[in-house]
Tab-separated table of N, CA and C in Angstrom:
chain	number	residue	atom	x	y	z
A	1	UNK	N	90.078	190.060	280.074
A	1	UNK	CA	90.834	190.133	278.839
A	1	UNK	C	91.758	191.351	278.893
A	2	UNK	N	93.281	191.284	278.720
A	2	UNK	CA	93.565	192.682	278.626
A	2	UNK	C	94.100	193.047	277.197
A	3	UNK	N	94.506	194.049	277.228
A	3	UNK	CA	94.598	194.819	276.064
A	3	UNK	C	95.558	196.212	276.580
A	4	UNK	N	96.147	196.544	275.401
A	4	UNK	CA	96.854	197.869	275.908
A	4	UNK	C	95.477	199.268	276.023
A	5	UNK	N	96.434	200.159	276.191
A	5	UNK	CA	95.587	201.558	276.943
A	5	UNK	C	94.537	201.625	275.821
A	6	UNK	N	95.640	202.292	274.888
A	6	UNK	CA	95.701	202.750	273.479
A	6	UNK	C	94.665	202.097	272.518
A	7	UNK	N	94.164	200.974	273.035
A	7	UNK	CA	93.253	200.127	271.986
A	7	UNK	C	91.980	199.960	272.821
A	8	UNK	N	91.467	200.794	273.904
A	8	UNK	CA	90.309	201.134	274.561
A	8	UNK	C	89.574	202.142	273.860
A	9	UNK	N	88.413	201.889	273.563
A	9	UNK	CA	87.178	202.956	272.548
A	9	UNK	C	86.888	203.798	273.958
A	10	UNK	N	86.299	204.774	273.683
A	10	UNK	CA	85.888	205.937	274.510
A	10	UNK	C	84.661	205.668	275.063
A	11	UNK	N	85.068	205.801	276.699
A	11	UNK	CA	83.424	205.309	276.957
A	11	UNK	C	84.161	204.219	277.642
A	12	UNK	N	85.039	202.991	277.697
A	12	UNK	CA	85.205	202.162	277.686
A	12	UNK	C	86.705	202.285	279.141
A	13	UNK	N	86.351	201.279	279.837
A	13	UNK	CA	87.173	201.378	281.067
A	13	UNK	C	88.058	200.240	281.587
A	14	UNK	N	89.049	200.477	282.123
A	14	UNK	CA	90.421	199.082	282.278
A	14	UNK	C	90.908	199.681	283.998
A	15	UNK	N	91.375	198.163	284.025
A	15	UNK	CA	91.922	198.938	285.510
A	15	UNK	C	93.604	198.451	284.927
A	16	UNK	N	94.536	199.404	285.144
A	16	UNK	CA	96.277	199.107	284.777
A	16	UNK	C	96.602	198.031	285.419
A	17	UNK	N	96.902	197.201	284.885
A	17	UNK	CA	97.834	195.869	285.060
A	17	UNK	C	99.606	195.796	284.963
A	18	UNK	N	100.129	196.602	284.053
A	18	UNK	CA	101.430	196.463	283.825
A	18	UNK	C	101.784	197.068	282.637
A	19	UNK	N	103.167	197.385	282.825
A	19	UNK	CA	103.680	197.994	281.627
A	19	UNK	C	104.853	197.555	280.778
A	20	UNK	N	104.869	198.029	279.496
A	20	UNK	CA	105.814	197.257	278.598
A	20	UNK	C	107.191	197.676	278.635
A	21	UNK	N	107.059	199.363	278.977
A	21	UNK	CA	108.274	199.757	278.876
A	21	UNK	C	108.630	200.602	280.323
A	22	UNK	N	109.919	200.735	280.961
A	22	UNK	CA	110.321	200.892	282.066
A	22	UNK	C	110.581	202.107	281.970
A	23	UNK	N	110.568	203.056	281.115
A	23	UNK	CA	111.370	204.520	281.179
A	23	UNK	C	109.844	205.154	281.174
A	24	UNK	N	109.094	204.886	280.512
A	24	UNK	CA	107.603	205.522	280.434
A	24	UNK	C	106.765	205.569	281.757
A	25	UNK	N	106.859	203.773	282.180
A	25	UNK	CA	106.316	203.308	283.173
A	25	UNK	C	106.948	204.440	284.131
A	26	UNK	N	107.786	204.842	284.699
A	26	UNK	CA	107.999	205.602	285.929
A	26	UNK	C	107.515	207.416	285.531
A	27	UNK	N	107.600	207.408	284.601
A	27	UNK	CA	106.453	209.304	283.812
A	27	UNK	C	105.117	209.059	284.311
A	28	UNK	N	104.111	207.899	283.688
A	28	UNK	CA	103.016	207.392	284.229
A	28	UNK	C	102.671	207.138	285.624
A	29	UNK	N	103.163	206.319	286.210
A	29	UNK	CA	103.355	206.333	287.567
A	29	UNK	C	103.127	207.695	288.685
A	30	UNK	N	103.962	208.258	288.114
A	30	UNK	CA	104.166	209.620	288.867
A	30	UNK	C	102.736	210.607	288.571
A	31	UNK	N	102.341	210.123	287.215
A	31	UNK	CA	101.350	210.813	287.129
A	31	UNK	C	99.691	210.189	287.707
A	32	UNK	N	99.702	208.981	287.722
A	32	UNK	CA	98.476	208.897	288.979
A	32	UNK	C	98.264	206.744	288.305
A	33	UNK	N	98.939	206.600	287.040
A	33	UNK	CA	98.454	205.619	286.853
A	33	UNK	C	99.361	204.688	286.997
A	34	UNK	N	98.973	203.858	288.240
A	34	UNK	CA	99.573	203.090	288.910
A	34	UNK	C	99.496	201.579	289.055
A	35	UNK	N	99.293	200.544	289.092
A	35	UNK	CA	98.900	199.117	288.504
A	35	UNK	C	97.821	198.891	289.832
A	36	UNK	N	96.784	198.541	289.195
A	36	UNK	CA	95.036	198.447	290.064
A	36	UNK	C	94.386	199.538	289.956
A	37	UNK	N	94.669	200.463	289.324
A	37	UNK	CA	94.277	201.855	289.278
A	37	UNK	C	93.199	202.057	287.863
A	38	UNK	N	91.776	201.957	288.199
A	38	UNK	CA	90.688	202.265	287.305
A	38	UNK	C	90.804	203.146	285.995
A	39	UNK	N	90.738	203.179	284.746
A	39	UNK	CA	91.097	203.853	283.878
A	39	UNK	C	90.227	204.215	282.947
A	40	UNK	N	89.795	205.374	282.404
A	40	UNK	CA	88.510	205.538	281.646
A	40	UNK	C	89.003	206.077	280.247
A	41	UNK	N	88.569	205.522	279.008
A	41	UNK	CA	89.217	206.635	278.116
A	41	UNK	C	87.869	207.494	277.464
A	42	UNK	N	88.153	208.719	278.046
A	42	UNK	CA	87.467	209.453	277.239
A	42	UNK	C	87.157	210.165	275.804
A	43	UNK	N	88.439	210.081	275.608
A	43	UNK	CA	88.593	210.595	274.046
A	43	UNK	C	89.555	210.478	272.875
A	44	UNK	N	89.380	210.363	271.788
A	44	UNK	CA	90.732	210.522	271.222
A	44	UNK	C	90.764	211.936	270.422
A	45	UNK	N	92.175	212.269	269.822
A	45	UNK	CA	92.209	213.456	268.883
A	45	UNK	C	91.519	212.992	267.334
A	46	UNK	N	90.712	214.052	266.562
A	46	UNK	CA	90.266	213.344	265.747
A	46	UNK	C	91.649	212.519	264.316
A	47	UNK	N	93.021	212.585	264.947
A	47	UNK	CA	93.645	211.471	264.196
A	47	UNK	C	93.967	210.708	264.896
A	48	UNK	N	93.661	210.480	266.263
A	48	UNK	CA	94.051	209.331	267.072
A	48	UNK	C	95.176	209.482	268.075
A	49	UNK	N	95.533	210.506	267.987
A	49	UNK	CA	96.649	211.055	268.934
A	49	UNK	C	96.826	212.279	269.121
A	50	UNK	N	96.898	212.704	270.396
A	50	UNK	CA	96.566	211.965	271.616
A	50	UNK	C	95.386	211.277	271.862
A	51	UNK	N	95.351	210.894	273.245
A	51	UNK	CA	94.440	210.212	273.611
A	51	UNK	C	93.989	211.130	275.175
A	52	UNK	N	92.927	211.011	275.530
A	52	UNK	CA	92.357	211.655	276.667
A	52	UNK	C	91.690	210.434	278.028
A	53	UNK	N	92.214	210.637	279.083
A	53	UNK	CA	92.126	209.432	279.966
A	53	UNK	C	91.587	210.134	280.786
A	54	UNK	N	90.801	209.356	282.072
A	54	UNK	CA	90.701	209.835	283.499
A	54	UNK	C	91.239	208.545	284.097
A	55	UNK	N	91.964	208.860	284.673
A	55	UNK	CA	92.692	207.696	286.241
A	55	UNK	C	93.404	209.173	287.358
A	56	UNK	N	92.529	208.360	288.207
A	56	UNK	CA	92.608	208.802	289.674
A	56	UNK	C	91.832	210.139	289.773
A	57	UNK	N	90.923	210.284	289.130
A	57	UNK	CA	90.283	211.913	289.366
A	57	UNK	C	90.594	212.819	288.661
A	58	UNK	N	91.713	213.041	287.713
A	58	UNK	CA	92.307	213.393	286.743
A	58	UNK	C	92.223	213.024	285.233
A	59	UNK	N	92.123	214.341	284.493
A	59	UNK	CA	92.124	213.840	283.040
A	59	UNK	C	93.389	214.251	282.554
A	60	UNK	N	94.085	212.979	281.561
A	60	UNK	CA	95.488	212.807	281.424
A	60	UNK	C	95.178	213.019	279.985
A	61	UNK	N	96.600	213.427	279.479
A	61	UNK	CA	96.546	213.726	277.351
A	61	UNK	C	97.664	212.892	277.704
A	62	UNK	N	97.555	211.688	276.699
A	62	UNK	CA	98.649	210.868	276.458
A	62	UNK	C	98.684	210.481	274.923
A	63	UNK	N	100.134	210.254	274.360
A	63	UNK	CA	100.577	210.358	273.289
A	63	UNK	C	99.957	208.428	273.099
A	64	UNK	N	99.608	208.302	271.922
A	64	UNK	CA	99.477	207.206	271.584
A	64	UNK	C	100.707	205.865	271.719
A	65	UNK	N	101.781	206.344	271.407
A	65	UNK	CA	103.026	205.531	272.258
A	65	UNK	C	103.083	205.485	273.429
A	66	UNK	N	102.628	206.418	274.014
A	66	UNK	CA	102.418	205.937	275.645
A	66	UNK	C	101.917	205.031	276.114
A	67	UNK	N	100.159	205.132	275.435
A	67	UNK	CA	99.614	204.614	275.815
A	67	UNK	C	99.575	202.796	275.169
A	68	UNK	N	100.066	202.480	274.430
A	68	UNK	CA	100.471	201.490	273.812
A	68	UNK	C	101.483	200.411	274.721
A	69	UNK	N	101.763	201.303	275.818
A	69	UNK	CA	102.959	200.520	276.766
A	69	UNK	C	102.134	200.146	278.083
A	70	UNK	N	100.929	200.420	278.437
A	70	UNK	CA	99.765	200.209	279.450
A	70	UNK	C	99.243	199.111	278.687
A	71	UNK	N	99.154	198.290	279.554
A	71	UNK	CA	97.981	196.797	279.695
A	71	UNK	C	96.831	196.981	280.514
A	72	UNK	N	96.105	196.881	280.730
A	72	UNK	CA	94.971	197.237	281.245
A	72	UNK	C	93.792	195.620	281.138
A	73	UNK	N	93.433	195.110	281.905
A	73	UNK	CA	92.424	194.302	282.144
A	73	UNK	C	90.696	195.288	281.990
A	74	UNK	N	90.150	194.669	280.640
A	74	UNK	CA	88.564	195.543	280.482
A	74	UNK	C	87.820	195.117	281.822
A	75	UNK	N	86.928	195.727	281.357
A	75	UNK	CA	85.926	195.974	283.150
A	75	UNK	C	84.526	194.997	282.234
């Protein structure tokens, strides 16, 4: 089933499938999350933004619009 980044509960893991938007997609990219690439969300801010990820060994702070542009297939 996929779902965007952004709508993963904490605790809860996707591997990246694709992205919605092309100007973001290449910021992301560069930063480790790449399409097949395992994704964990660890946290959110307590209003929901940011958001706190691990992909690739790394923990990422991503803005809730970011993450809204990631599709992700659940595990």
């Amino acid at each position: 089933m996929e779902k965007k980044l952004s709508e993963l509960k904490p605790g809860e893991a996707g591997v990246i499938q694709n992205f919605s938007d092309e100007e973001i997609k290449l910021k992301l990219m560069e930063m480790g999350c790449i399409p097949g690439e395992t994704v964990l969300m660890e946290r959110t801010a307590p209003l929901g933004d940011p958001i706190a990820i691990k992909v690739a060994g790394y923990q990422l702070s991503l803005r809730k619009n970011e993450a809204e542009t990631v599709w992700v297939s659940t595990l």
